[in-house]
mmCIF file of C-alpha atoms and ligand atoms in Angstrom:
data_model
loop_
_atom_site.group_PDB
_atom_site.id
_atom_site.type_symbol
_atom_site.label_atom_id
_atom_site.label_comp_id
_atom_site.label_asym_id
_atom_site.label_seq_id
_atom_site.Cartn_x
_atom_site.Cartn_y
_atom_site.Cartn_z
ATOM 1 C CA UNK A 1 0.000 0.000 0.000
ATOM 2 C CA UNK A 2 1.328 3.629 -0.990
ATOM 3 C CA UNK A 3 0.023 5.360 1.652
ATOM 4 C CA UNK A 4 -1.731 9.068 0.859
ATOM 5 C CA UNK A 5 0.932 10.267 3.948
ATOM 6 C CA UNK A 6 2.072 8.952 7.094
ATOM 7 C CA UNK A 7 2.611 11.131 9.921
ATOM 8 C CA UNK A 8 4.781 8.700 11.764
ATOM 9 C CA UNK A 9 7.150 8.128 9.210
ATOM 10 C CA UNK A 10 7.959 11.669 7.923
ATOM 11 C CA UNK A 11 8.758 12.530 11.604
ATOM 12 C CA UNK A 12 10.554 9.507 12.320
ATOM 13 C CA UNK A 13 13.982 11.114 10.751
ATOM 14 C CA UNK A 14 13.838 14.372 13.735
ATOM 15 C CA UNK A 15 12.476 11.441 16.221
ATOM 16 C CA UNK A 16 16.148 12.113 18.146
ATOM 17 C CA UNK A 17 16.312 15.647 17.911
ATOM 18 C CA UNK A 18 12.410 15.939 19.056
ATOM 19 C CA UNK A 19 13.150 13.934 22.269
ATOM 20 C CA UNK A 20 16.170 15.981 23.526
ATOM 21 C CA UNK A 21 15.132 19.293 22.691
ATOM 22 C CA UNK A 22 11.649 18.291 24.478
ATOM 23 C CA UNK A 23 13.647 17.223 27.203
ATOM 24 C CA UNK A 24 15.431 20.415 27.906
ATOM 25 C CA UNK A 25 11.821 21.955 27.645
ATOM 26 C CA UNK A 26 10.361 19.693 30.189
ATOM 27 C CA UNK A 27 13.129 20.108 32.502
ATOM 28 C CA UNK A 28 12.921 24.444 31.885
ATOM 29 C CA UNK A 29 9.983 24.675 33.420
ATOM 30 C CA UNK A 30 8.813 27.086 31.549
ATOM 31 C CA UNK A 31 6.226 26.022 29.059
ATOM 32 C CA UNK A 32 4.391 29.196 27.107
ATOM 33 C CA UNK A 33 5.816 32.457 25.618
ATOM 34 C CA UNK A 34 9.612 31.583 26.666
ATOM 35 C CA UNK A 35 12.934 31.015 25.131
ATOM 36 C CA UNK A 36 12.187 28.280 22.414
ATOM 37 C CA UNK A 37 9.263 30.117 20.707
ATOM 38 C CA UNK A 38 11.820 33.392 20.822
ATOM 39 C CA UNK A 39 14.450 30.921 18.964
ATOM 40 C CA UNK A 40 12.494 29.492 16.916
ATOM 41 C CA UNK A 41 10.799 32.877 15.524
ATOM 42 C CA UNK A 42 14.133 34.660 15.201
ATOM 43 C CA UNK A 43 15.365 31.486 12.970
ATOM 44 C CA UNK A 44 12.067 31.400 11.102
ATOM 45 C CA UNK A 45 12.323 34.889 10.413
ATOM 46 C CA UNK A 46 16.082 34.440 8.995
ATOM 47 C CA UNK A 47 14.564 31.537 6.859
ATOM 48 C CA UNK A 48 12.120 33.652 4.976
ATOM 49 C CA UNK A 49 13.387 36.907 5.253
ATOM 50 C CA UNK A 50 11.053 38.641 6.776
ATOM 51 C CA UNK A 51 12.016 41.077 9.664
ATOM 52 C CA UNK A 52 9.399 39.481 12.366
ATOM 53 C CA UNK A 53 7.883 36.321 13.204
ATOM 54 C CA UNK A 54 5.391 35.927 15.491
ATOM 55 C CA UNK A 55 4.175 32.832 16.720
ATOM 56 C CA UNK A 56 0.433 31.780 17.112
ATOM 57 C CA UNK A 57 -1.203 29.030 18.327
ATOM 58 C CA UNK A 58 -2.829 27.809 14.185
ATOM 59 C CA UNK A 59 -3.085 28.852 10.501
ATOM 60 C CA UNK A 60 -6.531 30.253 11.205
ATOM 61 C CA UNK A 61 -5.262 32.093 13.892
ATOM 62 C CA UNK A 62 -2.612 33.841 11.826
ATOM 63 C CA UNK A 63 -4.968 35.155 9.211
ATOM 64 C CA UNK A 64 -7.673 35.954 11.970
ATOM 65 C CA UNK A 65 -4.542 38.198 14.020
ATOM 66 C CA UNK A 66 -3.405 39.991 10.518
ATOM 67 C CA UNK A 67 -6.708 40.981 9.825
ATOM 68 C CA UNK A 68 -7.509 42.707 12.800
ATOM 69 C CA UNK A 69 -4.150 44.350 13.077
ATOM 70 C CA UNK A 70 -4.832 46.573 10.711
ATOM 71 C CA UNK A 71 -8.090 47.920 12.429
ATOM 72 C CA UNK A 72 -10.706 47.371 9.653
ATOM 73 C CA UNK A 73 -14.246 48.553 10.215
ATOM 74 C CA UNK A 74 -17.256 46.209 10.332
ATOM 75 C CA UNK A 75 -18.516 45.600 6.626
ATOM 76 C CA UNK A 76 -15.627 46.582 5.094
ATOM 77 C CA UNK A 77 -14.610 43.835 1.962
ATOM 78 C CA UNK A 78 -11.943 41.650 1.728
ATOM 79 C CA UNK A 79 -10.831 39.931 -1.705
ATOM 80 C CA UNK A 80 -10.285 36.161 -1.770
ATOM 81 C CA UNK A 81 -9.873 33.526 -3.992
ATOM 82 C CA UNK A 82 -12.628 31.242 -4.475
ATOM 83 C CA UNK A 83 -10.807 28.469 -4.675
ATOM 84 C CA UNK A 84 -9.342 27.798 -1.453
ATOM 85 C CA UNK A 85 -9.485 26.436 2.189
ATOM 86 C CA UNK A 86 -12.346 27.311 4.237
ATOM 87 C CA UNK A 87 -10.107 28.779 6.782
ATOM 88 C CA UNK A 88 -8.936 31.999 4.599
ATOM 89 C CA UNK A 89 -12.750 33.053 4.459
ATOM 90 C CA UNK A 90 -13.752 32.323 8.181
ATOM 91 C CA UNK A 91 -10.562 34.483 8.943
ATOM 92 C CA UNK A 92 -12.354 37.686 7.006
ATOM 93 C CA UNK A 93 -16.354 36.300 8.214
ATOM 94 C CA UNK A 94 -14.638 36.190 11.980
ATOM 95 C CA UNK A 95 -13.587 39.888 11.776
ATOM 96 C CA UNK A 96 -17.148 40.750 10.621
ATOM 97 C CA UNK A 97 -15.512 42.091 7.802
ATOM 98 C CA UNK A 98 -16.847 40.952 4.084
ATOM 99 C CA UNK A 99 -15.653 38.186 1.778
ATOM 100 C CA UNK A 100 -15.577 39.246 -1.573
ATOM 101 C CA UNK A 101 -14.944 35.898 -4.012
ATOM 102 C CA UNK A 102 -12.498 36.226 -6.796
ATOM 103 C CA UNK A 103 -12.376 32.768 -9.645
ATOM 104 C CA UNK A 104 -8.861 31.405 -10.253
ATOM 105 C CA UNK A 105 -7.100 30.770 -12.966
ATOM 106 C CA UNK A 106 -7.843 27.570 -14.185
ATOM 107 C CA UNK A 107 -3.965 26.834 -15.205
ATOM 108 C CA UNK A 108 -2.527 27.690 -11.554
ATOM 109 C CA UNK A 109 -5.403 27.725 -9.515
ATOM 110 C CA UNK A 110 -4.477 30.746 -7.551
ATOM 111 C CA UNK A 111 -6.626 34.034 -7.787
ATOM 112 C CA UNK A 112 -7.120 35.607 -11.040
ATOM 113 C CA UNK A 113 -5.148 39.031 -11.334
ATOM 114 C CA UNK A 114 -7.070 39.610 -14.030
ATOM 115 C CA UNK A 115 -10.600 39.483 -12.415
ATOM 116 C CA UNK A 116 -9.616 41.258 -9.019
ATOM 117 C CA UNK A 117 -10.412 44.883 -10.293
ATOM 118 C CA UNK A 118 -13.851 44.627 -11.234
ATOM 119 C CA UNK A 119 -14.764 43.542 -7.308
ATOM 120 C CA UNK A 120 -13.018 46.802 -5.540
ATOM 121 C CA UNK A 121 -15.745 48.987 -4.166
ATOM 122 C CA UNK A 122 -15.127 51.448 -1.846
ATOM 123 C CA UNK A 123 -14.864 49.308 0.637
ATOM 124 C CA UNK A 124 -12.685 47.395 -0.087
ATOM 125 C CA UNK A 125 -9.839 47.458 2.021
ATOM 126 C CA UNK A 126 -7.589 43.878 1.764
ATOM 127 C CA UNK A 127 -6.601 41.312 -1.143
ATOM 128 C CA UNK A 128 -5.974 37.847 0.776
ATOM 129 C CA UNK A 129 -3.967 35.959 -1.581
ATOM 130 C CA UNK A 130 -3.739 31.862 -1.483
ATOM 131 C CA UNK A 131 -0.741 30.238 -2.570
ATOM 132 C CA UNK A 132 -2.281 27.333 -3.070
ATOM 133 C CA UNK A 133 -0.682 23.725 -2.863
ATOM 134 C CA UNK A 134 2.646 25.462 -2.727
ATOM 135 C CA UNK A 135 2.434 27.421 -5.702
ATOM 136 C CA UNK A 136 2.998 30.847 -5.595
ATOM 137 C CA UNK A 137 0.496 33.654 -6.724
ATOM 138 C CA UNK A 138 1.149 36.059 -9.643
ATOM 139 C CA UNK A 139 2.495 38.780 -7.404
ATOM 140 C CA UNK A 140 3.688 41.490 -9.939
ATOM 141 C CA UNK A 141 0.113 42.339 -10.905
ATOM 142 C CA UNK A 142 -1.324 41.773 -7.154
ATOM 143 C CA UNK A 143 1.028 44.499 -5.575
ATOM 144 C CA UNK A 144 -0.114 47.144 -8.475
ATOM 145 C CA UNK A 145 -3.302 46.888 -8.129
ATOM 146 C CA UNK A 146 -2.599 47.112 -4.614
ATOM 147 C CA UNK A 147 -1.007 50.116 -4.639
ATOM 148 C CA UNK A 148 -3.296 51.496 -7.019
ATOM 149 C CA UNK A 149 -6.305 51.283 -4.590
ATOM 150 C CA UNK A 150 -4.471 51.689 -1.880
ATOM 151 C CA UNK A 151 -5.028 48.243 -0.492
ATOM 152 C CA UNK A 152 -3.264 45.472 2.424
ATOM 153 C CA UNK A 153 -2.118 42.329 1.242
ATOM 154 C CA UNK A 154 -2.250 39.515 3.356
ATOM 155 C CA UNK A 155 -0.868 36.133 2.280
ATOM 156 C CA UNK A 156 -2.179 32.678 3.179
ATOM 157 C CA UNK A 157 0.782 30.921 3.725
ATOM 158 C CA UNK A 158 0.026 27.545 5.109
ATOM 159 C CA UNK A 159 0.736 25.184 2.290
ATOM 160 C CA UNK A 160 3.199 27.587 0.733
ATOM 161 C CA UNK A 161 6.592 27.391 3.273
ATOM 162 C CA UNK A 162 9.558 28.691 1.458
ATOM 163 C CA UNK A 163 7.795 29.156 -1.892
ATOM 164 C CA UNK A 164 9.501 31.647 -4.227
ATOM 165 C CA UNK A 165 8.164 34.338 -6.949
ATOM 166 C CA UNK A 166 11.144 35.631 -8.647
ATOM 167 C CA UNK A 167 13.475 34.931 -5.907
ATOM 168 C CA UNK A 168 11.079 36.423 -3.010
ATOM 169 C CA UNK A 169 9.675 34.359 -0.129
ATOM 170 C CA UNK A 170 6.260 34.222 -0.165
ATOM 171 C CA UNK A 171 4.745 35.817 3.271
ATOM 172 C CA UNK A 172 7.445 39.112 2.154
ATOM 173 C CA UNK A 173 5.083 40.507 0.036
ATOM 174 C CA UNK A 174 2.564 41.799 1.972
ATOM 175 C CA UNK A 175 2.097 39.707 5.785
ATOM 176 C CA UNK A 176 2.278 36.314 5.677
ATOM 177 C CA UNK A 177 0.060 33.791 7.623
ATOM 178 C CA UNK A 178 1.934 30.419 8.275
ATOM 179 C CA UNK A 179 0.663 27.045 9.265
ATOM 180 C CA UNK A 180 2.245 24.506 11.378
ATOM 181 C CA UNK A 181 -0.696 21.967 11.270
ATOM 182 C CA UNK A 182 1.114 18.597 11.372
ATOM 183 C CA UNK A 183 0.427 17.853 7.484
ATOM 184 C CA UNK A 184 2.032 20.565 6.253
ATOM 185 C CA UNK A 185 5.361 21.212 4.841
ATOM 186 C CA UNK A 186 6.506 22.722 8.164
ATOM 187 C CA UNK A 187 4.565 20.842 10.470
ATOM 188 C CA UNK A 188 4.642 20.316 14.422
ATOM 189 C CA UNK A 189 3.329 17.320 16.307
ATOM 190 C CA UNK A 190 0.040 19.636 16.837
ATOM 191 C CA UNK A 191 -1.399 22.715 16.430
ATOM 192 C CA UNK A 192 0.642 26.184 15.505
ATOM 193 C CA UNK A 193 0.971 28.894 13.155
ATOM 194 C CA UNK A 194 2.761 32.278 12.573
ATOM 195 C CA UNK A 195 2.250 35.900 11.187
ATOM 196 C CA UNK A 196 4.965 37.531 9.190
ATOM 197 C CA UNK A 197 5.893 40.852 8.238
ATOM 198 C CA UNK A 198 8.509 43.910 7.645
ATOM 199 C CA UNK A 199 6.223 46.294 9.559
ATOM 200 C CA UNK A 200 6.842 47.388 13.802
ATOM 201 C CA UNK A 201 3.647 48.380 14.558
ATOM 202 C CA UNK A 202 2.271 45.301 13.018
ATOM 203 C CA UNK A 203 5.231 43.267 14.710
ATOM 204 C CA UNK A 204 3.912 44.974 18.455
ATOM 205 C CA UNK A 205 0.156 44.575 17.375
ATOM 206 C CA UNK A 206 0.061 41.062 16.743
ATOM 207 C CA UNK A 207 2.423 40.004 19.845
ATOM 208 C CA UNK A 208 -0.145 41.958 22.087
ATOM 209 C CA UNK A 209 -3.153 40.179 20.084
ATOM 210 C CA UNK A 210 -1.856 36.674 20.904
ATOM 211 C CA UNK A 211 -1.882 37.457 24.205
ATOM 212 C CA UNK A 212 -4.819 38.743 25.648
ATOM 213 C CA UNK A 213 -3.827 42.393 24.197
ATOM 214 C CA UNK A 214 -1.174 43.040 26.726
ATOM 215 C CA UNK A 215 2.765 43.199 26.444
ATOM 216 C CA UNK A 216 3.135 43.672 30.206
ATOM 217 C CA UNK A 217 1.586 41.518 32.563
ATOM 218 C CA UNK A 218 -1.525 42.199 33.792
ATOM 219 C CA UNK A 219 -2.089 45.709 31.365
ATOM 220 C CA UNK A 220 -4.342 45.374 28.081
ATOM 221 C CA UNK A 221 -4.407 47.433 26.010
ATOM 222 C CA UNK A 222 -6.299 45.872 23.176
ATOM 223 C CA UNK A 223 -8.851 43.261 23.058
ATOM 224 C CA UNK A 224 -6.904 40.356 22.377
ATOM 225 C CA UNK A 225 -6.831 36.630 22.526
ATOM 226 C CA UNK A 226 -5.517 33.671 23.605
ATOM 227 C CA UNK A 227 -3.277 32.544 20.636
ATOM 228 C CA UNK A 228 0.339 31.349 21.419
ATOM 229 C CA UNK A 229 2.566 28.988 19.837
ATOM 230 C CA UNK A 230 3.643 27.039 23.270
ATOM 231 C CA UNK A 231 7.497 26.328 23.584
ATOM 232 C CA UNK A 232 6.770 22.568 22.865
ATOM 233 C CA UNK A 233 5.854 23.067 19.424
ATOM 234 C CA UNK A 234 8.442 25.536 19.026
ATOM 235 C CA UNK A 235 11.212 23.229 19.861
ATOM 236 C CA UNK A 236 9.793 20.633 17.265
ATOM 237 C CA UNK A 237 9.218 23.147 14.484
ATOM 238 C CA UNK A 238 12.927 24.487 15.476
ATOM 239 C CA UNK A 239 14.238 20.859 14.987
ATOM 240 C CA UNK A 240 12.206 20.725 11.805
ATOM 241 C CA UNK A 241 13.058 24.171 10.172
ATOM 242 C CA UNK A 242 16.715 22.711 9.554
ATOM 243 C CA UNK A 243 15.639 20.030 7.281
ATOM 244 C CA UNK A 244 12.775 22.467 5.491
ATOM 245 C CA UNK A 245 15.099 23.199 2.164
ATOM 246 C CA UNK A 246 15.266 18.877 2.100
ATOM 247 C CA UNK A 247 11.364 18.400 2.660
ATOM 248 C CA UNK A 248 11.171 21.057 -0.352
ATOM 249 C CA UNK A 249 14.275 19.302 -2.274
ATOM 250 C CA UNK A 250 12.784 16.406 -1.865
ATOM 251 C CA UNK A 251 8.882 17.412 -3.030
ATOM 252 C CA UNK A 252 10.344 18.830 -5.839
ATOM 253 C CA UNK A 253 12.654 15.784 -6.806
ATOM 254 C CA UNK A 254 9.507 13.485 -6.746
ATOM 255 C CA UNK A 255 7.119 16.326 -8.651
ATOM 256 C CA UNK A 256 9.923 16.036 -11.496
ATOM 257 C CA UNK A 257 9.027 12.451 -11.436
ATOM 258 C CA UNK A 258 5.247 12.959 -11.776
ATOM 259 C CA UNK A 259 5.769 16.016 -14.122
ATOM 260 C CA UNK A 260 8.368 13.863 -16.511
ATOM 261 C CA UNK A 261 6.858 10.785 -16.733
ATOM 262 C CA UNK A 262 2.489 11.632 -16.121
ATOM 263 C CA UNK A 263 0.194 11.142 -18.947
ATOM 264 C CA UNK A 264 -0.923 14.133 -20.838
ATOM 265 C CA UNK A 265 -4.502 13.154 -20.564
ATOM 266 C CA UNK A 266 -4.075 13.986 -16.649
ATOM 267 C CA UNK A 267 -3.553 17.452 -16.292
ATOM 268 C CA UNK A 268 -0.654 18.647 -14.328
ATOM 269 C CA UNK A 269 0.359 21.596 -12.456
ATOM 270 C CA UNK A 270 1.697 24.271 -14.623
ATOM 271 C CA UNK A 271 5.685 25.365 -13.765
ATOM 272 C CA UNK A 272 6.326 29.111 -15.033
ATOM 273 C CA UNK A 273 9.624 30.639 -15.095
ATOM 274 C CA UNK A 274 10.023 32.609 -11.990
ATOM 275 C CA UNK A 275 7.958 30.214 -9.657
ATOM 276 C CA UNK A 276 9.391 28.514 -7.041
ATOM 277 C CA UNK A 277 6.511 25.587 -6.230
ATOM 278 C CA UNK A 278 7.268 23.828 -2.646
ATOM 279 C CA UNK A 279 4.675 20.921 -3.921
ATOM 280 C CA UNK A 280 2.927 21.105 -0.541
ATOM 281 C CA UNK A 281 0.329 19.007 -2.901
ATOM 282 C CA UNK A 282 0.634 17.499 -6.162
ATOM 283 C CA UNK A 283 -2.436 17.549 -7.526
ATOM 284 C CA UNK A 284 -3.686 16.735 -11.177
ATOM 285 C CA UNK A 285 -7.411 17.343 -12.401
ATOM 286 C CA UNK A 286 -9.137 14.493 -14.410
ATOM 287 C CA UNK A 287 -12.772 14.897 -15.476
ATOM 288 C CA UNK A 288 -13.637 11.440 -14.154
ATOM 289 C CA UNK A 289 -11.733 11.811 -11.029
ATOM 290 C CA UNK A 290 -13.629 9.561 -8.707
ATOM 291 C CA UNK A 291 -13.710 6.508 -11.006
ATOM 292 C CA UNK A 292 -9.681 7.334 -11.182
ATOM 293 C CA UNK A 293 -9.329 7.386 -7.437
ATOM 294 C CA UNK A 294 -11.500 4.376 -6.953
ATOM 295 C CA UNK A 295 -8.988 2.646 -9.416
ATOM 296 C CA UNK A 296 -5.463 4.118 -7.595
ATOM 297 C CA UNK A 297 -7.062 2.259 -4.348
ATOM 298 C CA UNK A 298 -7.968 -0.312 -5.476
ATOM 299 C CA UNK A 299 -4.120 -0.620 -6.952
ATOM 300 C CA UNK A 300 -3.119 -0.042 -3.187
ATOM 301 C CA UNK A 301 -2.793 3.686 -3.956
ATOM 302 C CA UNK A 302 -4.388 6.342 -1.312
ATOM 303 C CA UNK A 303 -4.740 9.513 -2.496
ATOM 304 C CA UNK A 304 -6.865 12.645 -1.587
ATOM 305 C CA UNK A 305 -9.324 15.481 -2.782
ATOM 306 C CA UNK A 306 -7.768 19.008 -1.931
ATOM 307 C CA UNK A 307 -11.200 19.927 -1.246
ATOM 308 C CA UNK A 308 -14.115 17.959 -2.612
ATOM 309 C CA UNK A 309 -16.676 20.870 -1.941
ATOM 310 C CA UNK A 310 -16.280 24.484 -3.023
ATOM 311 C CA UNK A 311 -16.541 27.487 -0.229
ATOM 312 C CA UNK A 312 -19.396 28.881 -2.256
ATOM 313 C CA UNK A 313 -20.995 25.111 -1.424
ATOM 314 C CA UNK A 314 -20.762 24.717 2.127
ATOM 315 C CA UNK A 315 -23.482 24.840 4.332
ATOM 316 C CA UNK A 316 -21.820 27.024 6.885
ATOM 317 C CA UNK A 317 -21.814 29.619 3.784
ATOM 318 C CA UNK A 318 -25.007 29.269 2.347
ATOM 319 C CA UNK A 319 -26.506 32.993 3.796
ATOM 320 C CA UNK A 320 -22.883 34.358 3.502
ATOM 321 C CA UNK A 321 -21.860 33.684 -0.043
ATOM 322 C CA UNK A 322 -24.658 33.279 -2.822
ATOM 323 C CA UNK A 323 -22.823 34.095 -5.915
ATOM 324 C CA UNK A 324 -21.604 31.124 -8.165
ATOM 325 C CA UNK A 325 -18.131 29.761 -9.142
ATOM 326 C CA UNK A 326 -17.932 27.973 -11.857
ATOM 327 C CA UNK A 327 -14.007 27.861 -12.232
ATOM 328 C CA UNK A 328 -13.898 26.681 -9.074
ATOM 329 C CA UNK A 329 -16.235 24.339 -8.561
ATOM 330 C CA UNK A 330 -15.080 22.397 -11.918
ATOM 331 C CA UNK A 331 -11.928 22.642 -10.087
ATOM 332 C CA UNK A 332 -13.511 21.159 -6.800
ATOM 333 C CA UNK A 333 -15.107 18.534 -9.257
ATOM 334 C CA UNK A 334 -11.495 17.204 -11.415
ATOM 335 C CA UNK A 335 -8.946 17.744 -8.797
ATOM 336 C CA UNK A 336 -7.238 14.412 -7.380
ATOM 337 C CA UNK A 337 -4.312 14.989 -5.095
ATOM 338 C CA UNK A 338 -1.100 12.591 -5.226
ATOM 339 C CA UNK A 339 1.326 10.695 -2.618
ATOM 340 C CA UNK A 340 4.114 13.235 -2.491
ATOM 341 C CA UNK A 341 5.284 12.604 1.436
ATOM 342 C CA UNK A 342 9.042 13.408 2.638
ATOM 343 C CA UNK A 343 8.937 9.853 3.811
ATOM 344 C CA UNK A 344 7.696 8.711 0.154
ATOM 345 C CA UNK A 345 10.625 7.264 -2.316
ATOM 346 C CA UNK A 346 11.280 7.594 -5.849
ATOM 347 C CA UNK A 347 9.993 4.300 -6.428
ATOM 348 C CA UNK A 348 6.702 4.973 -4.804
ATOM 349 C CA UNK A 349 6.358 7.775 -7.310
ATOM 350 C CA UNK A 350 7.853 5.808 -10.271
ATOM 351 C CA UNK A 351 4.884 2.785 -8.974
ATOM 352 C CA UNK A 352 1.730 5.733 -9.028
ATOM 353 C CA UNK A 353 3.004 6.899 -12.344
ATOM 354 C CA UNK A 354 3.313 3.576 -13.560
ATOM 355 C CA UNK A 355 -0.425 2.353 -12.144
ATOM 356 C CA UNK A 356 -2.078 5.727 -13.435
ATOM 357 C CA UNK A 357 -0.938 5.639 -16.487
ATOM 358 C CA UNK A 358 -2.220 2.469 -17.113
ATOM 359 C CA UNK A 359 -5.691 3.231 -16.221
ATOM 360 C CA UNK A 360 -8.003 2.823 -19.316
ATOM 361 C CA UNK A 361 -11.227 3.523 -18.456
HETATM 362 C C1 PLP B 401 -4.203 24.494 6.711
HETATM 363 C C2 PLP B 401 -4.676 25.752 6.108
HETATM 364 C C3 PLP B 401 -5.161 26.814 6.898
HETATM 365 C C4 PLP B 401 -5.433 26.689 8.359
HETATM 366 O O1 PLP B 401 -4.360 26.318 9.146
HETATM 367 P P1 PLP B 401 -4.640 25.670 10.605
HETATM 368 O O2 PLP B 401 -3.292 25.635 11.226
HETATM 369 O O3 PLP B 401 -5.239 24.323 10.381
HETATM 370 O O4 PLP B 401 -5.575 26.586 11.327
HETATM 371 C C5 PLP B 401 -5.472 28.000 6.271
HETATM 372 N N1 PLP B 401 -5.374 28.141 4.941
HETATM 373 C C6 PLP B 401 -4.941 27.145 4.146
HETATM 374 C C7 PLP B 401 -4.836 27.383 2.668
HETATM 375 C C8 PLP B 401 -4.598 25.918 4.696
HETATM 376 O O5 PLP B 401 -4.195 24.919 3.897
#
């Protein structure tokens, strides 16, 4: 069996590391906001180049913290791509700020550049860009329209860790929002996140945020939260963030595979000049996608649907969003994701390829 991904095994290699670093937490004493998370942001922060990091305690949190940095008022619109993770919606929807949908491009699947202008009102006050599966957006046009309207940019991050357009690390462009849910590319052995940015007052706002609005004890002076990356995770993800540029070496290796040797009649990610994609997912699109999964499983081949329903189609959005999608939901309806693990070998890839390309149904 080719398993989809194995949480287990693509620790297993930081197994040593993990226990003594957790030891010297254990025996510190000193378990939330302390040395480790400190370490681990400065290191992060020298990893993607961004002045700050600050630690949070998930994805959602991240985008939920950015948002409400920048002091938005209620009703005020947000752009977002349609085709993405619930999360980057609730984020906006959880400020009581506005989600306003953008389609992707049906090539990269990241928002449309093309398509954002003709949803700016005047109230429009954010573009919340996805870099979706690990592919970076099409930042060039992004930032001008940006700057034309006088608009934030917040990045979603979370499947997108060291990702590149033209040389720049994703999460530099405008803030970034990072996820450390186990699965992803960075992940810890639970929950955690982080905000980036190039910006003080940001930096202070979101360190005070995480923690109940204060920056000394016992004096608040915002409405925060509760949202810190605990010294545990950070010793993991510290561990982890040595080995990141391998994890992405090695995604990349075994996308080569897929991208060399795949069918035509299964349609691939597209690779642009310029694009550094971290393969978070590798996913393909096939029109009869659940007849093809079916097949890959019953072959002894798990793989996943990065996301079977569209935003637009959940139930939690049905009095929220009412507009259709088409891009995305033919996306939502031909998308098939692949094994592409750090703990998965060549010849696990070289055995899919071989399987799917013998389907002939
Ligand atoms: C995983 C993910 C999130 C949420 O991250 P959590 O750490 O699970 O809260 C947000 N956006 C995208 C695109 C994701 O893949």
């Amino acid at each position: 069996m080719i398993e989809y991904e194995n949480l287990k095994k693509l620790n297993q290699p930081f197994f040593e590391e993990y226990k003594s670093r957790f030891d010297d937490v254990l025996e510190s004493g000193w378990y939330i906001l302390g040395k480790d998370v400190e370490k681990f942001e400065e290191n992060f922060s020298k990893f993607n180049s961004s002045k700050y990091t600050i630690g949070v305690a998930s994805g959602l949190d991240a985008l939920v913290l950015s948002l409400k940095a920048f002091n938005f008022e209620k009703n005020d619109e947000v752009i977002v791509p349609s085709n993405t993770y619930i999360a980057t919606i609730l984020s906006i929807i959880h400020n009581g700020l506005k989600p306003v949908l953008v389609e992707p491009n049906i090539q990269t699947y990241n928002i449309d550049p093309k398509k954002i202008v003709e949803k700016i009102t005047n109230k429009t006050k954010a573009i919340m860009v996805v870099h979706l599966y690990g592919q970076p957006c099409d930042m060039k046009p992004i930032l001008e329209i940006a700057n034309k309207y006088n608009l934030k940019i917040i990045e979603d991050c979370a499947q997108a860790h060291g990702a590149e357009y033209f040389g720049q690390k994703v999460g530099t462009f405008g803030i970034g929002a990072f996820s450390f849910y186990p699965t992803k590319n960075l992940g810890a052995l639970g929950d955690g996140g982080a905000v980036t940015t190039n910006d003080d007052i940001i930096k202070d706002t979101i360190m005070k945020l995480r923690n109940y609005g204060s920056s000394e004890k016992y004096h608040n002076e915002l409405v925060g939260y509760n949202s810190r990356l605990d010294e545990m995770q950070a010793c993991f993800l510290d561990v982890k963030l040595k080995y990141l540029d391998d994890i992405t070496n090695h995604k990349r290796n075994l996308a080569k595979i897929y991208m060399e040797n795949l069918d035509d009649r299964f349609v691939k990610p597209i690779e642009k000049e310029g694009y550094k994609n971290v393969y978070h997912i590798f996913a393909i699109r096939y029109e009869r996608r659940d007849k093809l999964k079916e097949y890959l499983l019953q072959n002894n081949i798990k793989t996943e649907i990065h996301y079977p329903v569209a935003p637009h189609k959940q139930e939690a959005m049905k009095n929220i969003i009412t507009d259709n999608f088409p891009i995305s939901q033919e996306i939502h309806e031909t998308i098939l994701s692949l094994p592409i693990s750090y703990y998965h070998t060549e010849n696990d890839i070289k055995r899919v390829v071989e399987v799917i390309n013998n389907y002939d149904r």
